[in-house]
XYZ file of C-alpha atoms in Angstrom:
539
model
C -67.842 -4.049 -15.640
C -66.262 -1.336 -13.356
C -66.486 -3.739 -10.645
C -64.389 -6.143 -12.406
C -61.644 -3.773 -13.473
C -61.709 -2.483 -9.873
C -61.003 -6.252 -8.555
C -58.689 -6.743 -11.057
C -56.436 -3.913 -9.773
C -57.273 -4.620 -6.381
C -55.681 -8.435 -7.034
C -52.882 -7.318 -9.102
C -52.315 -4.857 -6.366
C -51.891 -7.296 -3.778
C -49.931 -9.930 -5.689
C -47.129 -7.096 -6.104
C -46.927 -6.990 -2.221
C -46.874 -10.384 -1.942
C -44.113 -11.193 -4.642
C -42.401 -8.037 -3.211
C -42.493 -9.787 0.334
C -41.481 -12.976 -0.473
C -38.426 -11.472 -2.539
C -36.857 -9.258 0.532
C -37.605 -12.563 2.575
C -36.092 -15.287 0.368
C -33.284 -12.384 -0.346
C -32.289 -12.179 2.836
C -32.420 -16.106 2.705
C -30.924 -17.342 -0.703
C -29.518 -13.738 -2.306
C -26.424 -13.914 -0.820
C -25.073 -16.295 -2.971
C -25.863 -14.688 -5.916
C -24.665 -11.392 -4.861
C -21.482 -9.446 -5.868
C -18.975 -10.079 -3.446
C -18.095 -7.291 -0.617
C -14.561 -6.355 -0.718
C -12.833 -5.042 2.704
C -9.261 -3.337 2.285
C -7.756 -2.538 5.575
C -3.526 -0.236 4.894
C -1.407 0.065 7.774
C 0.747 3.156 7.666
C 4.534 2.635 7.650
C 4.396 -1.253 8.263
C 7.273 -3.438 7.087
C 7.578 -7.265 6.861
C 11.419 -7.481 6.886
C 11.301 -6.570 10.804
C 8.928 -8.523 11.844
C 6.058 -6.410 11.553
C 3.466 -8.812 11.967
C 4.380 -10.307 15.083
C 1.835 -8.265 17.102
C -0.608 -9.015 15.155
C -1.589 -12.943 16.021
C -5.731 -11.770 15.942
C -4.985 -10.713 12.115
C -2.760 -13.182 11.403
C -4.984 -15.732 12.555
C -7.834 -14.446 10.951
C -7.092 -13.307 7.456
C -3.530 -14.907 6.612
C -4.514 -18.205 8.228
C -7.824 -18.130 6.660
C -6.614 -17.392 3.076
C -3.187 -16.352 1.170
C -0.073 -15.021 2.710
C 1.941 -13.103 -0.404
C 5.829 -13.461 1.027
C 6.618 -11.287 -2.134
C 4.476 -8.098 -2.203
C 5.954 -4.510 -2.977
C 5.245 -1.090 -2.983
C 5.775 0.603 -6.122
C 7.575 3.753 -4.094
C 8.390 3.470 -0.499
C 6.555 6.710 0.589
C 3.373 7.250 1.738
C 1.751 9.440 -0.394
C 3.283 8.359 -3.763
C 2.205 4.906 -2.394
C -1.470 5.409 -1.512
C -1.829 7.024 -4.901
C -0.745 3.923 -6.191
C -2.971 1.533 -4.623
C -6.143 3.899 -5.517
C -5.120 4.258 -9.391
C -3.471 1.600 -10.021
C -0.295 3.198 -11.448
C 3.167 3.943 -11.187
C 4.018 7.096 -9.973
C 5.361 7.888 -13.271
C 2.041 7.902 -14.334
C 0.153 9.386 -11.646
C 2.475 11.921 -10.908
C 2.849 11.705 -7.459
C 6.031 11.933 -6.076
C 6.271 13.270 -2.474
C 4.285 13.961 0.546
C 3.857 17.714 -0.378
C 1.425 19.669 -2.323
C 3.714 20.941 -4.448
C 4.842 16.823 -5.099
C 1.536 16.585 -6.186
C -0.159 14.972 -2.788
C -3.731 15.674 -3.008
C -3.274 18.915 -4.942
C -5.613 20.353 -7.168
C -3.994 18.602 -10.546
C -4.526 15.221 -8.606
C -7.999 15.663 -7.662
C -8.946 16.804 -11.240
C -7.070 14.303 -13.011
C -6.322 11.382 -11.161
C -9.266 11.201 -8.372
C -12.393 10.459 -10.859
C -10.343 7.204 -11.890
C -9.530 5.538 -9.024
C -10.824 2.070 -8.086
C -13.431 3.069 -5.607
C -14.714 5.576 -8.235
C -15.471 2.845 -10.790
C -16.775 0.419 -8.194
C -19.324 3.082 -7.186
C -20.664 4.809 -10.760
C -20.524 1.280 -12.817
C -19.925 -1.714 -10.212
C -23.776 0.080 -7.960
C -21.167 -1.045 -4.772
C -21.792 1.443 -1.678
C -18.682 2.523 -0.420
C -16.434 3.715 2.789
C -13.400 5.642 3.697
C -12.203 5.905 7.648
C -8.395 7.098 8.130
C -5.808 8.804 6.506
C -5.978 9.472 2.663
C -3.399 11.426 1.396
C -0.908 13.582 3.536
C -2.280 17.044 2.253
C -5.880 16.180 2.225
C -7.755 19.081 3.723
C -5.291 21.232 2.886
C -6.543 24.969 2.287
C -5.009 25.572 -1.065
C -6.360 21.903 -2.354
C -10.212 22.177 -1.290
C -9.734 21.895 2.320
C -11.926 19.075 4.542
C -15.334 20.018 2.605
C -13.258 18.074 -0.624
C -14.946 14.487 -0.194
C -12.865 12.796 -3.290
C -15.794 11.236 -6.306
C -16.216 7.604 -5.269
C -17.125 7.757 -1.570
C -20.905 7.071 -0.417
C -19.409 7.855 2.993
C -16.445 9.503 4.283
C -14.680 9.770 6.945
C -10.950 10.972 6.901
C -8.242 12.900 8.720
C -6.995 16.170 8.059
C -3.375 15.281 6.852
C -0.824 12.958 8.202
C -1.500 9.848 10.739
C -2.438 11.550 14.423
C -3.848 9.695 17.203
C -5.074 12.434 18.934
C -5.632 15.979 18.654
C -6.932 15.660 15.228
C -9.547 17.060 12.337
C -11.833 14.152 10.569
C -13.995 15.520 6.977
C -17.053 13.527 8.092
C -18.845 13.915 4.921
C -17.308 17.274 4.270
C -17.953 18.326 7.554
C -14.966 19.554 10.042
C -15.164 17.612 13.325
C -12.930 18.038 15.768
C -11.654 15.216 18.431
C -9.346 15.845 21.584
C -7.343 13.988 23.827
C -9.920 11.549 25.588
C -9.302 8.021 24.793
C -12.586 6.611 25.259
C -13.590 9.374 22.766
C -10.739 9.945 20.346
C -8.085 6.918 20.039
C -7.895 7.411 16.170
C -7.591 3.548 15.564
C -10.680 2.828 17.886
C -12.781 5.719 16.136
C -11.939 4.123 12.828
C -13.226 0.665 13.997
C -16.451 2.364 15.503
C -17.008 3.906 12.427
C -16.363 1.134 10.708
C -18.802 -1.016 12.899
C -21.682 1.610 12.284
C -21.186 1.363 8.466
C -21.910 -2.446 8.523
C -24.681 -2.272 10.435
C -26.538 0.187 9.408
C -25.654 -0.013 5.258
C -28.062 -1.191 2.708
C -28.513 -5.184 2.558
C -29.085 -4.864 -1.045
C -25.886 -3.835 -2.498
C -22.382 -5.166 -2.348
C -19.882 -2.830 -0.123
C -16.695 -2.136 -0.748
C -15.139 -0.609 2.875
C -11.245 1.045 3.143
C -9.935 1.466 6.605
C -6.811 2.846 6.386
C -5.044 3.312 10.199
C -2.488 5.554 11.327
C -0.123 2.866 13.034
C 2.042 2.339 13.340
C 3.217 5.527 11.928
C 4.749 8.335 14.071
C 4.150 9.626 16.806
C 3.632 5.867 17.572
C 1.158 6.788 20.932
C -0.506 3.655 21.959
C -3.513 2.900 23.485
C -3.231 2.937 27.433
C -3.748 -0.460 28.046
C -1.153 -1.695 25.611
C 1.501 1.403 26.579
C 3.368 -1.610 29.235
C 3.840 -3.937 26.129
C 7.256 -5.038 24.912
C 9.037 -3.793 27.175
C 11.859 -6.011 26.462
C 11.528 -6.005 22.784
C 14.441 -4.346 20.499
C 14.583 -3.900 17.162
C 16.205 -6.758 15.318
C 19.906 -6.949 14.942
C 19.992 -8.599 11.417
C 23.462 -9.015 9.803
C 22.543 -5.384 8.182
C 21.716 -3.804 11.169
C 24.124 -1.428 12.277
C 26.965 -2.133 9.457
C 28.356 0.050 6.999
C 27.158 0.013 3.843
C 30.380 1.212 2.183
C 29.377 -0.011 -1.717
C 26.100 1.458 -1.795
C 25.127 5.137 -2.874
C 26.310 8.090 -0.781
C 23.319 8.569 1.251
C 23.985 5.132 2.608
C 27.609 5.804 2.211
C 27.451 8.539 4.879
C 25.808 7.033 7.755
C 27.427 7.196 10.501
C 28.811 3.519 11.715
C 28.537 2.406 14.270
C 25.393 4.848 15.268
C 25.717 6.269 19.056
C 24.339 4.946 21.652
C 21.206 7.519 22.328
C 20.759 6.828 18.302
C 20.231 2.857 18.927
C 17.998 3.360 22.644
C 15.990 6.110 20.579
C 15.037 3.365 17.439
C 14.422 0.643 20.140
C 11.954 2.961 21.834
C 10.675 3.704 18.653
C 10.814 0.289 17.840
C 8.146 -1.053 20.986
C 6.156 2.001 20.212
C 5.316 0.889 16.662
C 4.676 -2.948 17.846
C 2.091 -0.899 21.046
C -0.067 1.070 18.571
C -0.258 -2.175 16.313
C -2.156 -4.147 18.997
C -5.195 -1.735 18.565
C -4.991 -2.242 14.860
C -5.350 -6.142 15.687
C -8.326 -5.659 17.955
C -9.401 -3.264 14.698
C -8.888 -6.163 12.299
C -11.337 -8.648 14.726
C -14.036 -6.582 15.354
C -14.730 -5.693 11.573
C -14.191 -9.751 11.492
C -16.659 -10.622 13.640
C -19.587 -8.161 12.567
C -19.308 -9.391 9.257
C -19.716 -12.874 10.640
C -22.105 -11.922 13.192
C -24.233 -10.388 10.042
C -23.993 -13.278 8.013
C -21.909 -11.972 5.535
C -18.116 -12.694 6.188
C -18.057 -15.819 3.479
C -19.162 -13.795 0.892
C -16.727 -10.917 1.482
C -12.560 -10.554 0.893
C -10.555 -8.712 3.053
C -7.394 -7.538 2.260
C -4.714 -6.408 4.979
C -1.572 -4.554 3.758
C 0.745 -1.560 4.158
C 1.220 1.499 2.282
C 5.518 1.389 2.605
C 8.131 -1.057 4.615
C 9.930 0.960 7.000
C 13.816 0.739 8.638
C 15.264 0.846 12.096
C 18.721 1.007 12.032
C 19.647 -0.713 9.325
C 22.751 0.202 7.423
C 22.807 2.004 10.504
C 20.327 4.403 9.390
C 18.345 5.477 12.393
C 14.590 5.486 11.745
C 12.350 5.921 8.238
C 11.497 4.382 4.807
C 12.344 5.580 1.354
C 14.734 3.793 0.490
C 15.301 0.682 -2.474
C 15.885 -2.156 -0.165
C 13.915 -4.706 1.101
C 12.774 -3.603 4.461
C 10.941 -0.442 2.594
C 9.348 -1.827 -0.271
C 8.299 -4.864 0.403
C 5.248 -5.068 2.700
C 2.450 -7.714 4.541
C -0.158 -8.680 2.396
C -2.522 -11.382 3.641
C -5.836 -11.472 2.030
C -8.955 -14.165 2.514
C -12.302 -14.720 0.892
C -14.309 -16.700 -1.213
C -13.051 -19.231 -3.064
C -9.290 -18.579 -1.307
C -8.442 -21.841 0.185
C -6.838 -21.375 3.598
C -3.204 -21.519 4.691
C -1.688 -20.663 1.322
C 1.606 -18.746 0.580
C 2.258 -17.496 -2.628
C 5.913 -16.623 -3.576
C 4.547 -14.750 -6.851
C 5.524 -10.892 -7.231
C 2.915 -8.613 -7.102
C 2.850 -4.708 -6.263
C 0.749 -2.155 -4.488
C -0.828 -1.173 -7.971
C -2.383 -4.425 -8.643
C -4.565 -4.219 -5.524
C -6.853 -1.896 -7.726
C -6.884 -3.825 -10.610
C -7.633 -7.144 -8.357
C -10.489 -5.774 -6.371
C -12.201 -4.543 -9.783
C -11.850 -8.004 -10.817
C -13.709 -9.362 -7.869
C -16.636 -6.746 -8.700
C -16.821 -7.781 -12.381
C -15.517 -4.763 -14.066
C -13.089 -5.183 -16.929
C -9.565 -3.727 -16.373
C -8.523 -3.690 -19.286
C -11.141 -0.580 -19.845
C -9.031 1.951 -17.061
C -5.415 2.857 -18.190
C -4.477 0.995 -14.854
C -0.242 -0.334 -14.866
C -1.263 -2.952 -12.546
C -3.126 -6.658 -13.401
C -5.463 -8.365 -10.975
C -3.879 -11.323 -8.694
C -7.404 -12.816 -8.180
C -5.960 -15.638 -10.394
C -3.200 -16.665 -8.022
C -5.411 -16.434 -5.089
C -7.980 -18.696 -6.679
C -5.346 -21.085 -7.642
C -5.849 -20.904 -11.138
C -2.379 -19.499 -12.332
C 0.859 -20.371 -11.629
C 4.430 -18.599 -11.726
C 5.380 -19.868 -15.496
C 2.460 -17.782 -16.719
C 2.716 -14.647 -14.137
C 4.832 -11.844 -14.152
C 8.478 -11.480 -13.353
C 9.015 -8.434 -12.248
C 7.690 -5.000 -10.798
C 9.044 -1.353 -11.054
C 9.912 0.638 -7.745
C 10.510 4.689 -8.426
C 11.353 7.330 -5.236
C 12.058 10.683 -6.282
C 14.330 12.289 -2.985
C 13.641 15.031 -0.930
C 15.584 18.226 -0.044
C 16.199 21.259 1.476
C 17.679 24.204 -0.706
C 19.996 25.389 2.725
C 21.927 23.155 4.529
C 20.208 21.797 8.105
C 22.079 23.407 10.664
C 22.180 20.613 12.643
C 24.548 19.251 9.839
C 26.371 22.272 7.567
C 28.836 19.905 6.418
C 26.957 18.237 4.134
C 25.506 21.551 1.916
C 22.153 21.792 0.957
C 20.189 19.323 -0.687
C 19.516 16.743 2.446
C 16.483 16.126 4.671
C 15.077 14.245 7.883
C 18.414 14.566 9.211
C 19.191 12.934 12.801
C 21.037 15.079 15.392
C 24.627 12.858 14.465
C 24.352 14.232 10.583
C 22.776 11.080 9.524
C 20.490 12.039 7.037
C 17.386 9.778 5.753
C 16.998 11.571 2.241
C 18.523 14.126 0.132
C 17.279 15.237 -3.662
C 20.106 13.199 -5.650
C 18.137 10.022 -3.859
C 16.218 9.707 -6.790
C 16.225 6.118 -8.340
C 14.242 3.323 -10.066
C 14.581 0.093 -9.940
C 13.494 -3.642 -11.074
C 12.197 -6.146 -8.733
C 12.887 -9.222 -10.038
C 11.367 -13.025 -9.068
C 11.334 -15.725 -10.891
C 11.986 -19.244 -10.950
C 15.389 -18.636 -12.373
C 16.275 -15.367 -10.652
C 15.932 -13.372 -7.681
C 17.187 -9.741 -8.518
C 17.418 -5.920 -7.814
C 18.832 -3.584 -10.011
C 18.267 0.127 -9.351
C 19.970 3.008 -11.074
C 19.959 6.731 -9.279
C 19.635 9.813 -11.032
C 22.651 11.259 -9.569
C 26.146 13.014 -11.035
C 27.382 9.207 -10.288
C 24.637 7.210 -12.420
C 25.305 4.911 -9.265
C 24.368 1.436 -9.832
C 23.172 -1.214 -6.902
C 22.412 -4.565 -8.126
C 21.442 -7.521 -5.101
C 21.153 -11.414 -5.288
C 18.345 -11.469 -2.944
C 18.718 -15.232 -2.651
C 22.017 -15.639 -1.972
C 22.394 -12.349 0.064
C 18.781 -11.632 1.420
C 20.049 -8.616 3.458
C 21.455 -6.715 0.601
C 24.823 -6.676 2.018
C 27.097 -7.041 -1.510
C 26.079 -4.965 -4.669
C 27.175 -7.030 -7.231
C 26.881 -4.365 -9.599
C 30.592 -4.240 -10.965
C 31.227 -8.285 -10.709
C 27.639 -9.003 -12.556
C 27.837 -10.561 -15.963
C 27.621 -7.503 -18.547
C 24.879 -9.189 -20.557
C 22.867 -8.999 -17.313
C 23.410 -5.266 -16.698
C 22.443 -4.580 -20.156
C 18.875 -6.557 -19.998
C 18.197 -5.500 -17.049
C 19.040 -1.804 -17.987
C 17.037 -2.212 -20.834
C 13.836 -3.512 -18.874
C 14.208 -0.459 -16.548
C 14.076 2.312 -19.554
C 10.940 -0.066 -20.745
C 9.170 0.036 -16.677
C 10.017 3.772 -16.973
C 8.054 4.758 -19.712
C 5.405 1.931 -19.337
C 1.576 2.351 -19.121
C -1.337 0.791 -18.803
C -1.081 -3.021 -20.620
C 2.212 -2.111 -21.578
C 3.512 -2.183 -18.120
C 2.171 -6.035 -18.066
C 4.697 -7.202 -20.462
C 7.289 -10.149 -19.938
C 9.964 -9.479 -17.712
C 13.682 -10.311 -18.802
C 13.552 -13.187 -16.773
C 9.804 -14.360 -18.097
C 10.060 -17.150 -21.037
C 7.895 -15.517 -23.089
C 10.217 -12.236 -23.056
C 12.462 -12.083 -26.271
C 15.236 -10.331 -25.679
C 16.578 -8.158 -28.703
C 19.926 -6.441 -28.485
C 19.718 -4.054 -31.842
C 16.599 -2.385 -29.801
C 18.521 -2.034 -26.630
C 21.641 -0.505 -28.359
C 19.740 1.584 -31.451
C 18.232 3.204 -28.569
C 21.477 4.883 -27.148
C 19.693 5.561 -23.943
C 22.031 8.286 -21.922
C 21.328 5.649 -18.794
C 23.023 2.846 -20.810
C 25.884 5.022 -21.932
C 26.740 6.153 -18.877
C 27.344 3.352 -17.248
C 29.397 1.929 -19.804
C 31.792 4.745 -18.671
């Protein structure tokens, strides 16, 4: 009788090994169609669209925007990096998420974020209730391993495996929390070219994950932000190029707010060589983030698992180069700042598609939830998932109209020396008093596109209540604000859908736009509500 119970055990025994073999084997074999897809995000740093950004970049064009959806419409809901990367990794305006600088004290990575932002973000959910393994390689936020907020042994809730640098984008002479442990890197390319660490790193993480869960991976690069140092083999690269001399390069932009107002036109002459140096520079350090883009490309391929993975490729803010002769920098409301790349491929994305639909740096949390399976509509995310549009299955009639864009402006509290005249209150000046930002360039505005319009109407926080309103379609470089020759019933809507952006969250931020059908437009709530805004600019 023993004898049988021991066979019995001895065969059940060996049946478990061999159902447990044949289940890794036909895994590997048949389990990657019924997996969870992977999800790959890969942010620029400071890379616009309006300028031709993605000209260097044929290997990524080639390979993600050719391969899937090119969205000519995408925005960032503030053109900043900080307030911006907080966006994409909640989902939110910075309204809600309280962001709004690249300081500390704006909230960047402080304590307050970390405690009540951090344990919300996408990559947190996708890790406690999605079972995804995930990766960070770059640059985070701009104060991350800052003393006074945790320093580099702070590895954010969400990360299986981290890897980023010690404040703002560097490409050499840096600090990397590898896992919450400092590690140093010098000045040796072979060694310590940021973009070509990232991609190693990157690399390693594919090939030596588990097979058995779905990965999300972010690789967030540091071009081409400044100090724009490019890899030695690319440093003899555009030599020729300049930056582009659009109708709004270089012109005064005498009906916009005073920041703008005060630029000097036309710039001098070491003003326009220094921005076409910069110019090449930023195009140099892209190449790197091409050969980046192909390499992660191909080892997913080479593994087998590129057809069940998306990858997303976008920028965290649109940037300027003399435009409205402004020298060199983002935050500003116009085009070339907030709207950036976004090209994006994967399954079920049919290649060589452009989508003209608006969507917004906080939907990119929202949309890669979706692809995991988890419901949105359980965070208190402001942003909705675009995994419809990319699958084909919605169209603009039933999409949204518009998108919110908020900056709050920078300052000093005594006046740059370089430029007395203008007081206090005014920052990244330029040696010719042509200052970038001041603390009175504080506006929001609404991005409009639809079929019937193609708007922006931003209102600024200043003693002037100053108003800018754009045609985008008729005047694509923002040259005439329209504001004081627009109908009055269109100031008033669109006034009205600003104070409702403003103080929007969650699903409430998904509602019809002004210009949506399905928006009913109701004057007695607009007028009842005596907003200060509203008043004001009736006088």
């Amino acid at each position: 009788m023993e004898f049988n119970r021991f066979c019995l055990r001895s065969f059940l025994s060996c049946l478990l090994i061999c159902v447990t073999l044949w289940s890794e084997q036909s895994y590997g074999l048949f389990g990657q169609a019924n997996r969870r897809p992977n999800i790959v995000l890969i942010l620029a740093d400071d890379l616009d669209i309006a300028m031709g950004g993605l000209n260097p970049l044929t290997k990524t064009k080639k390979l993600i925007g050719d391969t899937g959806i090119t969205f000519t419409n995408a925005f960032v809901a503030s053109p900043l990096c900080c307030p911006s990367r907080a966006s994409i990794l909640t989902g939110k305006y910075p309204h809600n998420h309280h962001v709004i600088n690249n300081t500390l004290q704006g909230n960047c990575s402080s304590l307050a974020w970390q405690k009540s932002q951090e344990p919300q973000t996408f990559p947190a959910l996708l890790k406690s209730f999605g079972g995804y393994q995930t990766f960070f390689a770059g640059k985070y936020l701009n104060q991350y391993g800052h003393s006074d907020a945790g320093g580099l042994e702070h590895v954010p809730p969400g990360w299986s495996y981290w890897v980023a640098l010690e404040k703002n984008s560097k490409y050499y002479n840096y600090t990397l929390s590898v896992n919450g442990k400092a590690q140093k890197h010098g000045a040796d390319y072979s060694r310590d070219y940021l973009t070509d660490v990232l991609a190693n790193r990157s690399l390693d993480f594919l090939q030596y994950k588990s097979s058995y869960q779905p990965f999300f991976m972010m690789v967030s690069t540091p071009a081409p932000h400044s100090p724009w140092t490019a890899a030695p083999q690319y440093q003899d690269r555009f030599n020729d190029t300049k930056a582009p001399r659009d109708p709004n390069f270089n012109v005064h932009g005498k009906d916009k707010h005073w920041l703008i107002r005060q630029a000097k036109t036309p710039m001098s002459n070491s003003s326009v060589q220094f921005l076409d140096d910069a110019f090449r520079k930023r195009w140099r350090t892209l190449l790197s983030v091409d050969d980046l883009v192909e390499k992660i490309v191909k080892k997913l391929e080479v593994r087998g698992e590129l057809e069940n993975t998306y990858i997303f490729f976008t920028s965290d803010n649109g940037y300027h180069t003399g435009q409205f002769s402004l020298p060199l920098d983002k935050r500003q409301l116009y085009e070339f700042d907030i709207r950036v790349p976004l090209l994006v491929r994967g399954p079920n994305i049919k290649p060589n598609q452009t989508s003209q639909m608006p969507v917004a740096n906080v939907d990119l949390g929202p949309t890669i939830l979706d692809i995991a399976g988890y419901n949105v509509n359980k965070t208190q995310m402001d942003g909705m998932s675009f995994l419809p549009i990319m699958q084909g299955k919605v169209n603009s009639s039933s999409w949204r109209t518009d998108i919110l864009v908020e900056y709050e402006g920078e300052g000093r509290n005594v006046s740059d020396p370089a430029c007395p005249l203008l007081g206090p209150g005014v920052s990244e000046c330029f040696p010719d008093c042509v200052c970038e930002d001041s603390y009175n360039n504080t506006y929001a505005c609404v991005r409009t596109v639809a079929p019937s319009a193609n708007l922006q109407y931003c209102e600024f926080d200043d003693n002037e209540v100053f108003v800018e309103v754009y045609n985008v379609t008729a005047d694509p470089y923002q040259l005439n604000n329209i504001a004081k020759t627009i109908e009055q019933e269109v100031l008033e809507k669109m006034n009205h859908r600003l104070m409702m952006l403003q103080s929007c969250s969650g699903q409430t931020c998904r509602t019809p736009g002004v210009y949506d059908r399905r928006f009913k437009f109701n004057p007695q709530q607009l007028f009842s509500s005596r907003s200060w805004r509203l008043s004001r600019l009736g006088q």
